Coordinates of C-alpha atoms in Angstrom, one line a residue:
M16 CA -0.1 0.0 -0.2
P17 CA 1.2 3.5 -0.7
F18 CA 2.4 5.6 2.2
V19 CA 4.4 8.9 2.7
T20 CA 6.2 9.4 6.0
T21 CA 5.9 12.9 7.5
Q22 CA 8.6 14.9 9.2
D23 CA 7.4 13.3 12.7
G24 CA 7.5 9.9 11.2
T25 CA 3.8 9.5 10.7
E26 CA 2.9 7.2 7.9
I27 CA 0.1 8.6 5.9
F28 CA -1.9 6.2 3.7
Y29 CA -3.0 7.5 0.4
K30 CA -4.9 6.4 -2.8
D31 CA -3.9 7.8 -6.2
W32 CA -6.0 6.8 -9.2
G33 CA -6.1 7.9 -12.7
P34 CA -4.0 9.4 -15.5
R35 CA -0.8 11.2 -14.1
D36 CA -1.2 14.0 -16.7
A37 CA -5.1 14.8 -15.9
Q38 CA -6.0 17.5 -13.3
P39 CA -5.9 16.1 -9.7
I40 CA -8.7 16.3 -7.3
M41 CA -7.7 15.5 -3.7
F42 CA -10.4 14.4 -1.1
H43 CA -10.3 15.0 2.6
H44 CA -12.4 12.8 4.9
G45 CA -14.6 13.6 7.9
W46 CA -14.3 12.5 11.5
P47 CA -13.8 9.6 12.4
L48 CA -13.7 8.2 8.8
S49 CA -11.1 7.3 6.1
S50 CA -10.6 8.0 2.5
D51 CA -13.0 5.1 1.8
D52 CA -15.8 7.5 2.8
W53 CA -15.1 9.0 -0.8
D54 CA -15.8 6.0 -3.0
A55 CA -18.8 7.6 -4.8
Q56 CA -16.7 10.7 -5.5
M57 CA -13.5 9.2 -6.6
L58 CA -15.1 6.8 -9.0
Y59 CA -17.4 9.5 -10.3
F60 CA -14.4 11.8 -11.0
L61 CA -12.2 9.2 -12.1
T62 CA -14.7 8.1 -15.0
N63 CA -14.9 11.9 -15.8
G64 CA -11.2 11.9 -16.6
Y65 CA -9.7 13.3 -13.5
R66 CA -6.7 12.1 -11.3
V67 CA -8.2 11.5 -7.9
I68 CA -6.3 11.1 -4.6
A69 CA -7.3 10.7 -1.0
S70 CA -5.5 10.1 2.1
D71 CA -6.4 8.8 5.8
R72 CA -5.7 11.4 8.3
R73 CA -3.1 10.5 10.9
G74 CA -4.8 8.1 13.5
H75 CA -7.6 7.2 10.9
G76 CA -7.9 4.4 8.6
R77 CA -4.7 2.8 7.6
S78 CA -2.5 5.9 8.7
S79 CA -0.1 5.7 11.5
D80 CA -1.8 5.2 15.1
I81 CA 0.2 8.1 16.5
G82 CA -0.2 9.5 19.8
S83 CA 0.4 13.1 18.9
G84 CA -0.4 15.7 16.3
H85 CA -4.1 15.5 16.2
D86 CA -4.9 19.1 15.3
M87 CA -5.5 21.2 12.3
D88 CA -2.0 22.2 11.8
H89 CA -0.7 18.7 11.7
Y90 CA -3.6 17.5 9.5
A91 CA -2.5 20.5 7.0
S92 CA 1.1 19.6 7.2
D93 CA 0.2 15.8 6.5
V94 CA -1.7 16.9 3.3
D95 CA 1.2 18.9 2.3
A96 CA 3.6 15.8 2.6
V97 CA 1.3 13.9 0.4
V98 CA 1.0 16.7 -2.2
Q99 CA 4.7 17.3 -2.2
H100 CA 5.4 13.6 -2.4
L101 CA 3.3 13.2 -5.6
D102 CA 4.2 16.7 -6.8
L103 CA 0.5 17.8 -7.2
R104 CA -0.2 21.0 -9.0
N105 CA -3.4 22.7 -10.1
V106 CA -5.3 20.7 -7.5
V107 CA -8.9 21.0 -6.5
H108 CA -9.3 20.3 -2.8
V109 CA -12.5 18.8 -1.6
G110 CA -13.1 18.5 2.0
H111 CA -16.2 17.1 4.1
S112 CA -16.7 18.3 7.8
T113 CA -13.4 18.0 9.7
G114 CA -11.9 17.4 6.1
G115 CA -13.1 21.0 5.2
G116 CA -11.3 22.5 8.2
Q117 CA -8.3 20.6 7.1
V118 CA -8.5 22.0 3.4
A119 CA -9.2 25.6 4.8
R120 CA -5.8 25.3 6.9
Y121 CA -3.9 23.6 4.2
V122 CA -4.9 25.9 1.3
A123 CA -4.3 29.1 3.4
K124 CA -0.9 27.8 5.0
F125 CA 0.6 25.7 2.4
G126 CA -1.2 25.2 -0.9
Q127 CA -2.0 28.6 -1.9
P128 CA 1.4 30.2 -0.9
Q129 CA 3.1 27.4 -3.1
G130 CA 0.9 28.0 -5.9
R131 CA -0.3 24.5 -6.1
V132 CA -4.1 25.1 -5.5
A133 CA -6.7 25.8 -8.4
K134 CA -10.1 25.8 -6.4
A135 CA -11.4 24.2 -3.1
V136 CA -14.7 22.6 -2.3
L137 CA -16.2 22.8 1.4
V138 CA -18.9 20.3 1.9
A139 CA -20.9 20.4 5.3
A140 CA -17.4 21.8 6.7
V141 CA -16.6 22.8 10.3
P142 CA -15.1 26.3 9.6
P143 CA -15.0 29.0 10.9
L144 CA -15.7 27.8 14.6
M145 CA -17.9 25.3 15.9
V146 CA -17.9 25.8 19.7
Q147 CA -19.7 28.4 21.6
T148 CA -17.6 31.2 23.0
A149 CA -18.0 34.6 24.4
E150 CA -17.1 36.0 20.8
H151 CA -19.1 33.2 19.1
P152 CA -22.4 33.0 21.3
D153 CA -24.3 31.2 18.5
G154 CA -22.0 28.2 18.6
V155 CA -22.5 24.7 19.9
P156 CA -22.0 24.5 23.7
V157 CA -18.9 22.7 24.6
S158 CA -21.1 20.5 26.8
V159 CA -22.1 18.8 23.6
F160 CA -18.6 18.0 22.7
D161 CA -17.9 16.8 26.1
G162 CA -20.8 14.5 25.8
F163 CA -19.2 13.2 22.5
R164 CA -15.8 12.6 24.5
D165 CA -17.7 10.8 27.3
A166 CA -19.7 8.6 24.9
L167 CA -16.4 7.7 23.0
S168 CA -14.6 6.8 26.0
A169 CA -17.5 4.6 27.4
N170 CA -18.2 2.8 24.3
R171 CA -16.6 4.0 21.0
A172 CA -18.5 0.9 19.1
E173 CA -21.9 1.9 20.4
F174 CA -21.5 5.6 20.1
F175 CA -20.5 5.2 16.4
H176 CA -23.3 3.2 15.6
A177 CA -25.8 5.6 17.2
V178 CA -24.1 8.7 15.2
A179 CA -24.3 6.9 11.8
S180 CA -27.8 5.3 12.3
G181 CA -29.1 8.5 13.6
P182 CA -28.2 12.1 12.9
F183 CA -25.2 11.8 10.6
Y184 CA -27.4 10.5 7.5
G185 CA -30.6 11.8 9.0
F186 CA -31.8 8.3 9.4
N187 CA -33.5 9.6 12.5
R188 CA -36.0 11.7 10.5
D189 CA -39.4 10.5 9.8
G190 CA -39.9 9.0 6.4
V191 CA -36.2 8.5 5.8
P192 CA -35.3 4.7 5.4
L193 CA -32.3 3.6 7.1
S194 CA -29.6 1.8 5.1
Q195 CA -27.9 -0.7 7.2
Q196 CA -25.2 -1.1 4.6
V197 CA -24.4 2.7 4.9
V198 CA -24.4 2.5 8.7
D199 CA -22.1 -0.5 8.7
N200 CA -19.6 1.1 6.3
W201 CA -19.4 4.2 8.5
W202 CA -18.9 2.1 11.6
R203 CA -16.3 0.1 9.8
Q204 CA -14.3 3.1 8.9
G205 CA -14.6 4.5 12.4
M206 CA -13.5 1.4 14.2
T207 CA -10.5 1.1 12.0
G208 CA -9.0 4.2 13.4
S209 CA -7.4 5.1 16.7
A210 CA -9.6 6.0 19.8
L211 CA -7.1 8.5 20.9
A212 CA -7.0 10.1 17.5
H213 CA -10.8 10.2 17.4
Y214 CA -11.0 11.5 21.1
E215 CA -8.5 14.4 20.5
G216 CA -10.0 15.1 17.0
I217 CA -13.1 16.3 18.7
K218 CA -11.2 19.3 20.0
A219 CA -9.4 19.9 16.7
F220 CA -12.9 20.1 14.6
S221 CA -14.8 21.8 17.2
E222 CA -12.3 24.3 18.8
T223 CA -10.2 25.3 16.0
D224 CA -10.9 29.1 15.0
Q225 CA -10.3 29.1 11.2
T226 CA -11.8 32.7 10.5
A227 CA -8.2 33.9 9.5
D228 CA -7.7 30.7 7.1
L229 CA -11.1 31.4 5.3
K230 CA -10.1 35.1 4.9
A231 CA -6.6 34.4 3.4
I232 CA -8.0 32.0 0.8
T233 CA -8.3 33.7 -2.8
V234 CA -8.9 30.9 -5.0
P235 CA -12.6 30.1 -6.0
V236 CA -14.4 28.0 -3.4
L237 CA -17.6 26.1 -3.7
V238 CA -19.5 25.9 -0.4
L239 CA -22.1 23.2 -0.1
Q240 CA -24.4 22.1 2.7
G241 CA -27.7 20.7 3.4
D242 CA -30.2 22.7 5.8
D243 CA -31.2 19.4 7.7
D244 CA -27.6 18.9 8.8
Q245 CA -27.9 17.9 12.5
V246 CA -24.1 17.6 13.0
V247 CA -22.8 21.0 11.7
P248 CA -25.3 23.8 11.8
Y249 CA -25.3 25.4 8.3
R250 CA -25.9 29.1 9.4
E251 CA -22.9 29.0 11.4
A252 CA -20.9 27.1 8.8
A253 CA -21.6 27.3 5.2
V254 CA -23.3 30.6 5.5
K255 CA -20.4 32.2 7.4
Q256 CA -17.8 30.7 5.2
A257 CA -19.4 32.3 2.2
E258 CA -19.4 35.5 3.9
L259 CA -15.6 35.2 5.0
L260 CA -14.3 33.9 1.8
Q261 CA -13.2 36.3 -0.9
D262 CA -14.4 34.1 -4.0
A263 CA -17.3 31.8 -2.8
T264 CA -20.3 30.3 -4.5
L265 CA -22.8 29.0 -2.0
K266 CA -25.4 26.3 -2.3
I267 CA -27.6 25.1 0.4
Y268 CA -29.7 22.0 -0.2
E269 CA -33.1 21.5 1.3
G270 CA -33.6 18.7 3.5
L271 CA -30.2 17.2 3.1
S272 CA -28.2 15.7 5.9
H273 CA -24.5 15.9 7.0
G274 CA -23.8 12.7 5.2
M275 CA -25.3 13.8 1.8
L276 CA -22.1 13.0 -0.1
T277 CA -22.9 9.5 0.3
V278 CA -26.5 9.1 0.5
N279 CA -27.3 12.0 -2.2
A280 CA -24.1 11.6 -4.3
S281 CA -26.2 11.7 -7.4
D282 CA -27.2 15.2 -6.6
I283 CA -24.0 16.4 -5.2
N284 CA -21.3 15.0 -7.7
P285 CA -22.6 16.9 -10.6
D286 CA -22.5 20.1 -8.8
I287 CA -18.9 19.7 -8.0
L288 CA -18.1 18.5 -11.5
A289 CA -19.8 21.8 -13.0
F290 CA -17.8 23.8 -10.5
V291 CA -14.4 22.1 -11.4
Q292 CA -15.1 22.5 -15.0
Q293 CA -15.7 26.4 -14.7
P294 CA -12.8 28.3 -16.4

């Protein structure tokens, strides 16, 4: 399996499919998943002629179960290690949830200064800041994230099943049929990763203020989110991202969930493709 070793010795697993001379699209997964969560997108864009790349975040999937560096700065630096290793240029970076925060930090700190980024796509992404603070009173109370940590510590397998079968895909909504296969795949990806990385990742995705990252990004960014996202409130996420970014296109999908990339891929993928293809 392909890996790249970072400066602190972390081995990052990555997938790299498609023609080496095609425009690259790199995908960044959410918490607590892996690059496998992008199957529906990687195959779609591969068949549309693109080179597609995705990596497992440190402590997730097949990457190193390392005891440190579970923060946005290390996540972004790990992305840079993969990009540099593959010498990717003119890249479109697509990030979901925590992966959206990873994209924002990478583009602002590494990719844009290096001239390697063409565009970005933020899907149900966590920036600018999830947690409630005195300066951000409309955020999610820290007690909610403390509850996540308590549930993960008590019984990670049970907690992950509850998330996947409930709010993540909106399977807890009346009239929404539950897909056991989708739940099982989410649970499989989560349980493959490290409990420590998942525990510390909660702080990374909820308490990292990425306002400055968003303001620094000048490349075109497509911002997508469902208005029935029960994980990341869209008014505090997508709407504010579009306000802070210099060149943003915002689309809110009526009734769609946090996991819309999987359960509504046939709607989302063409919209991302149209954005990528815009001159």
